[in-house]
Amino acid sequence: MTTLSVDKKAIIGVIGLGIMGSSFALNLLSRGYNVHVYNRTKEKAQPLVKKGATFHSTPRDLASVADVIMTSLTDEAAIDSVAYGEDGFLNGAKKGASWIDLSTIDPSASLKHSEAAKQAGLYRLDTPVVGSKELASKGELIILVGGNYEVFEKYESFLKELGKSIIYLGSDGNGHKMKLAINLHLGLLAESFSEALAFSQKLGFDTKTFVETINKTPIGNYISQGKGPKIVEGNFEPAFSLNNLFKDLKLINTQIAKTGAILPMTKVAMEEYSRAVQNGDGQKDFSVIALEIQRKNGLI
């Protein structure tokens, strides 16, 4: 199968207009694509409609005209709610269209959705992403791809409009598997940084001194450099919410049980993130785990 460039005249449907979904749509609009959108609450679509997007009242209506259907939703249940049923996009999609799922979900759900797509006559790729809303709006994400290789080849050039690095990882579900492994590393990095931060405070240093110092060493990283200064400022505006990371950690726990993996640090981190959610920090950025560790140490 030869590589296919999705023509700018093609209709690109984006379902789910949260932080990332809106950014995907904004990026495609800026590149001249014909973007159609659906979101459960119409208000979230208005900024995109003002920029030229077309709003549809149901996923089925959107799918009836879309050549590419992109989903960017919180979890499996949210995807199921727009995919299945009378108003679901699988019930109205054009034969030969594609479904590109940018969500982070359980790999077994990805396999279920792949089979449903085949039954509906659609191509499908799981394409979870690594990166922020800023990178999504610029088309500079890292995209992790699972699915049939020929389908990947067919849509690779279009995926390059969404991300600067496209990594093909194998069959259906593999994109979601890798995303969970990466998000586990992300969660553990934030946990370990937060513990080191609290320890430095116990030793008598202020948070700014610790962050500035660690970032001058070879072990400075995304958390210490990107999140550290914001933690010092008390800025926990969500780029990736604690609720979403905790959702992914629960998916990771499911995979741990399935694979028999022994991951001691993960068990401890799950307890800390769970406590932070219970304390009402779920809507904040996941780096708010630093506050949970500080609370535990009587530092705030």
mmCIF file of C-alpha atoms in Angstrom, residues 30-288:
data_model
loop_
_atom_site.group_PDB
_atom_site.id
_atom_site.type_symbol
_atom_site.label_atom_id
_atom_site.label_comp_id
_atom_site.label_asym_id
_atom_site.label_seq_id
_atom_site.Cartn_x
_atom_site.Cartn_y
_atom_site.Cartn_z
ATOM 1 C CA SER A 30 -4.104 26.416 11.181
ATOM 2 C CA ARG A 31 -2.772 24.074 8.474
ATOM 3 C CA GLY A 32 -5.802 24.603 6.269
ATOM 4 C CA TYR A 33 -7.703 21.377 6.935
ATOM 5 C CA ASN A 34 -11.480 21.124 6.767
ATOM 6 C CA VAL A 35 -12.176 20.353 10.429
ATOM 7 C CA HIS A 36 -15.479 19.143 11.828
ATOM 8 C CA VAL A 37 -15.959 18.704 15.577
ATOM 9 C CA TYR A 38 -18.191 17.078 18.154
ATOM 10 C CA ASN A 39 -18.217 17.507 21.910
ATOM 11 C CA ARG A 40 -20.853 16.595 24.464
ATOM 12 C CA THR A 41 -20.962 20.226 25.610
ATOM 13 C CA LYS A 42 -21.288 22.496 22.586
ATOM 14 C CA GLU A 43 -19.753 25.476 24.422
ATOM 15 C CA LYS A 44 -16.274 23.961 24.215
ATOM 16 C CA ALA A 45 -16.555 23.922 20.440
ATOM 17 C CA GLN A 46 -17.346 27.621 20.038
ATOM 18 C CA PRO A 47 -13.731 28.913 19.905
ATOM 19 C CA LEU A 48 -13.007 26.384 17.151
ATOM 20 C CA VAL A 49 -16.212 27.194 15.267
ATOM 21 C CA LYS A 50 -15.153 30.856 15.263
ATOM 22 C CA LYS A 51 -11.901 29.744 13.603
ATOM 23 C CA GLY A 52 -13.727 27.820 10.884
ATOM 24 C CA ALA A 53 -14.617 24.403 12.329
ATOM 25 C CA THR A 54 -18.038 22.880 11.694
ATOM 26 C CA PHE A 55 -19.936 21.587 14.728
ATOM 27 C CA HIS A 56 -22.098 18.444 14.626
ATOM 28 C CA SER A 57 -24.789 17.597 17.148
ATOM 29 C CA THR A 58 -23.994 13.858 17.269
ATOM 30 C CA PRO A 59 -20.954 11.660 16.595
ATOM 31 C CA ARG A 60 -22.980 9.861 13.923
ATOM 32 C CA ASP A 61 -23.617 13.107 12.055
ATOM 33 C CA LEU A 62 -19.925 13.945 12.106
ATOM 34 C CA ALA A 63 -18.931 10.476 10.932
ATOM 35 C CA SER A 64 -21.356 10.587 8.029
ATOM 36 C CA VAL A 65 -19.171 13.213 6.321
ATOM 37 C CA ALA A 66 -15.703 12.599 7.793
ATOM 38 C CA ASP A 67 -12.837 10.963 5.932
ATOM 39 C CA VAL A 68 -10.747 10.759 9.112
ATOM 40 C CA ILE A 69 -12.320 10.443 12.568
ATOM 41 C CA MET A 70 -10.038 11.421 15.450
ATOM 42 C CA THR A 71 -11.011 10.617 19.037
ATOM 43 C CA SER A 72 -9.367 12.334 21.996
ATOM 44 C CA LEU A 73 -11.246 11.218 25.095
ATOM 45 C CA THR A 74 -10.600 10.425 28.734
ATOM 46 C CA ASP A 75 -11.151 6.683 28.862
ATOM 47 C CA GLU A 76 -12.731 3.586 27.363
ATOM 48 C CA ALA A 77 -16.200 4.458 28.641
ATOM 49 C CA ALA A 78 -16.062 7.890 27.023
ATOM 50 C CA ILE A 79 -14.998 6.368 23.699
ATOM 51 C CA ASP A 80 -17.708 3.718 23.887
ATOM 52 C CA SER A 81 -20.324 6.433 24.502
ATOM 53 C CA VAL A 82 -19.506 8.138 21.184
ATOM 54 C CA ALA A 83 -18.610 5.041 19.142
ATOM 55 C CA TYR A 84 -21.547 2.728 19.771
ATOM 56 C CA GLY A 85 -25.311 3.042 19.710
ATOM 57 C CA GLU A 86 -27.739 4.761 17.385
ATOM 58 C CA ASP A 87 -25.889 8.087 17.482
ATOM 59 C CA GLY A 88 -22.418 6.547 17.635
ATOM 60 C CA PHE A 89 -19.902 7.301 14.912
ATOM 61 C CA LEU A 90 -19.493 3.612 14.023
ATOM 62 C CA ASN A 91 -23.162 3.640 13.018
ATOM 63 C CA GLY A 92 -22.724 6.506 10.595
ATOM 64 C CA ALA A 93 -19.138 6.300 9.345
ATOM 65 C CA LYS A 94 -18.326 6.110 5.645
ATOM 66 C CA LYS A 95 -16.820 2.819 4.475
ATOM 67 C CA GLY A 96 -13.080 3.207 3.981
ATOM 68 C CA ALA A 97 -12.747 6.149 6.353
ATOM 69 C CA SER A 98 -10.214 5.933 9.177
ATOM 70 C CA TRP A 99 -10.457 6.097 12.959
ATOM 71 C CA ILE A 100 -7.378 7.524 14.657
ATOM 72 C CA ASP A 101 -7.602 7.168 18.442
ATOM 73 C CA LEU A 102 -5.379 9.644 20.281
ATOM 74 C CA SER A 103 -6.729 8.722 23.723
ATOM 75 C CA THR A 104 -4.910 6.747 26.418
ATOM 76 C CA ILE A 105 -6.875 3.586 27.217
ATOM 77 C CA ASP A 106 -6.409 -0.037 28.215
ATOM 78 C CA PRO A 107 -4.736 -2.050 25.415
ATOM 79 C CA SER A 108 -7.500 -4.656 25.582
ATOM 80 C CA ALA A 109 -10.043 -1.920 24.866
ATOM 81 C CA SER A 110 -7.920 -0.910 21.902
ATOM 82 C CA LEU A 111 -8.226 -4.442 20.503
ATOM 83 C CA LYS A 112 -11.990 -4.332 21.016
ATOM 84 C CA HIS A 113 -12.231 -1.025 19.180
ATOM 85 C CA SER A 114 -10.044 -2.308 16.353
ATOM 86 C CA GLU A 115 -12.399 -5.215 15.765
ATOM 87 C CA ALA A 116 -15.429 -2.899 15.887
ATOM 88 C CA ALA A 117 -13.789 -0.639 13.317
ATOM 89 C CA LYS A 118 -13.196 -3.578 10.970
ATOM 90 C CA GLN A 119 -16.849 -4.611 11.312
ATOM 91 C CA ALA A 120 -17.861 -1.058 10.373
ATOM 92 C CA GLY A 121 -15.544 -1.010 7.342
ATOM 93 C CA LEU A 122 -13.051 1.456 8.826
ATOM 94 C CA TYR A 123 -9.288 1.566 9.030
ATOM 95 C CA ARG A 124 -8.034 2.150 12.577
ATOM 96 C CA LEU A 125 -4.822 3.066 14.380
ATOM 97 C CA ASP A 126 -4.200 3.568 18.076
ATOM 98 C CA THR A 127 -2.097 6.721 18.305
ATOM 99 C CA PRO A 128 -1.681 7.942 21.901
ATOM 100 C CA VAL A 129 0.579 10.946 22.171
ATOM 101 C CA VAL A 130 3.425 12.204 24.331
ATOM 102 C CA GLY A 131 3.555 15.956 24.849
ATOM 103 C CA SER A 132 1.682 19.030 26.030
ATOM 104 C CA LYS A 133 -1.243 21.040 24.685
ATOM 105 C CA GLU A 134 1.258 23.591 23.347
ATOM 106 C CA LEU A 135 3.021 20.903 21.312
ATOM 107 C CA ALA A 136 -0.352 19.553 20.142
ATOM 108 C CA SER A 137 -1.397 22.976 18.841
ATOM 109 C CA LYS A 138 1.901 23.226 16.915
ATOM 110 C CA GLY A 139 1.826 19.655 15.579
ATOM 111 C CA GLU A 140 5.028 18.772 17.442
ATOM 112 C CA LEU A 141 3.939 15.801 19.556
ATOM 113 C CA ILE A 142 5.464 12.338 19.705
ATOM 114 C CA ILE A 143 2.905 9.829 18.422
ATOM 115 C CA LEU A 144 3.001 6.158 19.422
ATOM 116 C CA VAL A 145 1.325 4.024 16.773
ATOM 117 C CA GLY A 146 -0.207 0.583 16.978
ATOM 118 C CA GLY A 147 -2.086 -1.141 14.173
ATOM 119 C CA ASN A 148 -1.725 -2.776 10.791
ATOM 120 C CA TYR A 149 1.504 -1.610 9.148
ATOM 121 C CA GLU A 150 -0.109 -1.020 5.762
ATOM 122 C CA VAL A 151 -2.703 1.195 7.410
ATOM 123 C CA PHE A 152 0.101 3.048 9.184
ATOM 124 C CA GLU A 153 1.850 3.613 5.849
ATOM 125 C CA LYS A 154 -1.386 4.902 4.366
ATOM 126 C CA TYR A 155 -1.790 7.600 7.032
ATOM 127 C CA GLU A 156 1.802 8.272 8.059
ATOM 128 C CA SER A 157 2.045 11.568 6.212
ATOM 129 C CA PHE A 158 -1.158 12.808 7.883
ATOM 130 C CA LEU A 159 0.141 11.795 11.305
ATOM 131 C CA LYS A 160 3.181 13.968 10.603
ATOM 132 C CA GLU A 161 0.818 16.947 10.633
ATOM 133 C CA LEU A 162 0.042 16.070 14.258
ATOM 134 C CA GLY A 163 3.494 15.124 15.537
ATOM 135 C CA LYS A 164 7.164 15.675 14.798
ATOM 136 C CA SER A 165 8.078 12.089 15.707
ATOM 137 C CA ILE A 166 5.928 9.150 14.641
ATOM 138 C CA ILE A 167 6.931 5.813 16.194
ATOM 139 C CA TYR A 168 5.395 2.626 14.793
ATOM 140 C CA LEU A 169 5.323 -0.053 17.506
ATOM 141 C CA GLY A 170 3.517 -2.993 15.943
ATOM 142 C CA SER A 171 0.038 -4.470 16.018
ATOM 143 C CA ASP A 172 -3.230 -3.109 17.439
ATOM 144 C CA GLY A 173 -2.932 -2.013 21.058
ATOM 145 C CA ASN A 174 0.843 -1.599 21.054
ATOM 146 C CA GLY A 175 0.627 2.172 20.948
ATOM 147 C CA HIS A 176 -1.484 2.096 24.092
ATOM 148 C CA LYS A 177 0.847 -0.391 25.768
ATOM 149 C CA MET A 178 3.853 1.867 25.228
ATOM 150 C CA LYS A 179 1.926 4.945 26.385
ATOM 151 C CA LEU A 180 1.180 3.233 29.703
ATOM 152 C CA ALA A 181 4.857 2.331 30.165
ATOM 153 C CA ILE A 182 5.846 5.939 29.462
ATOM 154 C CA ASN A 183 3.212 7.348 31.819
ATOM 155 C CA LEU A 184 4.377 4.981 34.536
ATOM 156 C CA HIS A 185 7.864 6.450 34.164
ATOM 157 C CA LEU A 186 6.371 9.957 34.238
ATOM 158 C CA GLY A 187 4.480 9.263 37.452
ATOM 159 C CA LEU A 188 7.502 7.731 39.150
ATOM 160 C CA LEU A 189 9.710 10.654 38.087
ATOM 161 C CA ALA A 190 7.296 13.138 39.645
ATOM 162 C CA GLU A 191 7.062 11.042 42.815
ATOM 163 C CA SER A 192 10.841 10.706 43.194
ATOM 164 C CA PHE A 193 11.389 14.406 42.479
ATOM 165 C CA SER A 194 8.776 15.307 45.096
ATOM 166 C CA GLU A 195 10.446 13.104 47.709
ATOM 167 C CA ALA A 196 13.875 14.600 46.999
ATOM 168 C CA LEU A 197 12.371 18.088 47.192
ATOM 169 C CA ALA A 198 10.792 17.358 50.569
ATOM 170 C CA PHE A 199 14.025 15.777 51.815
ATOM 171 C CA SER A 200 15.986 18.888 50.831
ATOM 172 C CA GLN A 201 13.492 20.997 52.774
ATOM 173 C CA LYS A 202 13.970 18.784 55.816
ATOM 174 C CA LEU A 203 17.714 19.425 55.464
ATOM 175 C CA GLY A 204 17.087 23.158 55.600
ATOM 176 C CA PHE A 205 16.989 24.262 51.950
ATOM 177 C CA ASP A 206 14.186 26.223 50.345
ATOM 178 C CA THR A 207 12.453 24.745 47.294
ATOM 179 C CA LYS A 208 13.872 27.298 44.857
ATOM 180 C CA THR A 209 17.444 26.481 45.863
ATOM 181 C CA PHE A 210 16.858 22.752 45.401
ATOM 182 C CA VAL A 211 15.251 23.155 41.971
ATOM 183 C CA GLU A 212 17.910 25.540 40.698
ATOM 184 C CA THR A 213 20.677 23.272 41.959
ATOM 185 C CA ILE A 214 19.370 19.988 40.578
ATOM 186 C CA ASN A 215 18.809 21.627 37.203
ATOM 187 C CA LYS A 216 22.531 22.465 37.035
ATOM 188 C CA THR A 217 23.403 18.781 37.371
ATOM 189 C CA PRO A 218 23.275 15.970 34.777
ATOM 190 C CA ILE A 219 20.175 14.504 36.453
ATOM 191 C CA GLY A 220 18.003 17.514 35.727
ATOM 192 C CA ASN A 221 15.043 16.300 33.651
ATOM 193 C CA TYR A 222 11.559 17.091 32.346
ATOM 194 C CA ILE A 223 10.082 17.131 35.837
ATOM 195 C CA SER A 224 12.773 19.202 37.542
ATOM 196 C CA GLN A 225 13.135 21.601 34.606
ATOM 197 C CA GLY A 226 9.552 21.829 33.337
ATOM 198 C CA LYS A 227 7.581 21.342 36.539
ATOM 199 C CA GLY A 228 10.083 22.280 39.258
ATOM 200 C CA PRO A 229 9.899 26.080 38.851
ATOM 201 C CA LYS A 230 6.093 25.917 38.753
ATOM 202 C CA ILE A 231 6.033 23.829 41.931
ATOM 203 C CA VAL A 232 8.176 26.505 43.617
ATOM 204 C CA GLU A 233 5.647 29.146 42.499
ATOM 205 C CA GLY A 234 2.680 27.041 43.613
ATOM 206 C CA ASN A 235 1.410 26.980 40.018
ATOM 207 C CA PHE A 236 -0.491 23.761 39.373
ATOM 208 C CA GLU A 237 -2.513 24.824 36.340
ATOM 209 C CA PRO A 238 -3.161 21.518 34.561
ATOM 210 C CA ALA A 239 -1.199 20.616 31.465
ATOM 211 C CA PHE A 240 -1.890 16.968 32.368
ATOM 212 C CA SER A 241 -4.199 16.579 35.337
ATOM 213 C CA LEU A 242 -3.652 14.418 38.382
ATOM 214 C CA ASN A 243 -7.002 12.741 37.640
ATOM 215 C CA ASN A 244 -5.795 11.704 34.194
ATOM 216 C CA LEU A 245 -2.461 10.387 35.426
ATOM 217 C CA PHE A 246 -4.184 8.475 38.216
ATOM 218 C CA LYS A 247 -6.569 6.987 35.646
ATOM 219 C CA ASP A 248 -3.547 5.785 33.698
ATOM 220 C CA LEU A 249 -1.928 4.382 36.839
ATOM 221 C CA LYS A 250 -5.048 2.306 37.438
ATOM 222 C CA LEU A 251 -4.791 0.980 33.868
ATOM 223 C CA ILE A 252 -1.146 0.196 34.580
ATOM 224 C CA ASN A 253 -2.199 -1.727 37.682
ATOM 225 C CA THR A 254 -4.490 -3.840 35.511
ATOM 226 C CA GLN A 255 -1.598 -4.648 33.186
ATOM 227 C CA ILE A 256 0.656 -5.439 36.165
ATOM 228 C CA ALA A 257 -1.888 -8.022 37.292
ATOM 229 C CA LYS A 258 -2.142 -9.483 33.782
ATOM 230 C CA THR A 259 1.605 -9.707 33.209
ATOM 231 C CA GLY A 260 2.729 -10.619 36.721
ATOM 232 C CA ALA A 261 5.225 -7.738 36.721
ATOM 233 C CA ILE A 262 6.816 -6.983 40.111
ATOM 234 C CA LEU A 263 7.101 -3.190 40.439
ATOM 235 C CA PRO A 264 7.641 -2.134 44.073
ATOM 236 C CA MET A 265 7.971 1.623 43.443
ATOM 237 C CA THR A 266 4.741 1.632 41.473
ATOM 238 C CA LYS A 267 2.793 0.266 44.432
ATOM 239 C CA VAL A 268 4.052 3.055 46.684
ATOM 240 C CA ALA A 269 3.408 5.746 44.065
ATOM 241 C CA MET A 270 -0.162 4.505 43.537
ATOM 242 C CA GLU A 271 -0.859 5.031 47.234
ATOM 243 C CA GLU A 272 0.500 8.584 47.166
ATOM 244 C CA TYR A 273 -1.342 9.585 43.997
ATOM 245 C CA SER A 274 -4.549 8.042 45.330
ATOM 246 C CA ARG A 275 -4.230 10.099 48.512
ATOM 247 C CA ALA A 276 -3.642 13.281 46.517
ATOM 248 C CA VAL A 277 -6.828 12.641 44.538
ATOM 249 C CA GLN A 278 -8.758 11.984 47.749
ATOM 250 C CA ASN A 279 -7.467 15.289 49.117
ATOM 251 C CA GLY A 280 -9.171 17.125 46.263
ATOM 252 C CA ASP A 281 -6.206 17.832 43.981
ATOM 253 C CA GLY A 282 -7.459 15.830 40.999
ATOM 254 C CA GLN A 283 -8.182 18.797 38.722
ATOM 255 C CA LYS A 284 -4.689 20.237 39.246
ATOM 256 C CA ASP A 285 -1.561 19.313 37.307
ATOM 257 C CA PHE A 286 -0.121 15.911 38.260
ATOM 258 C CA SER A 287 2.944 17.702 39.661
ATOM 259 C CA VAL A 288 0.709 18.545 42.626
#
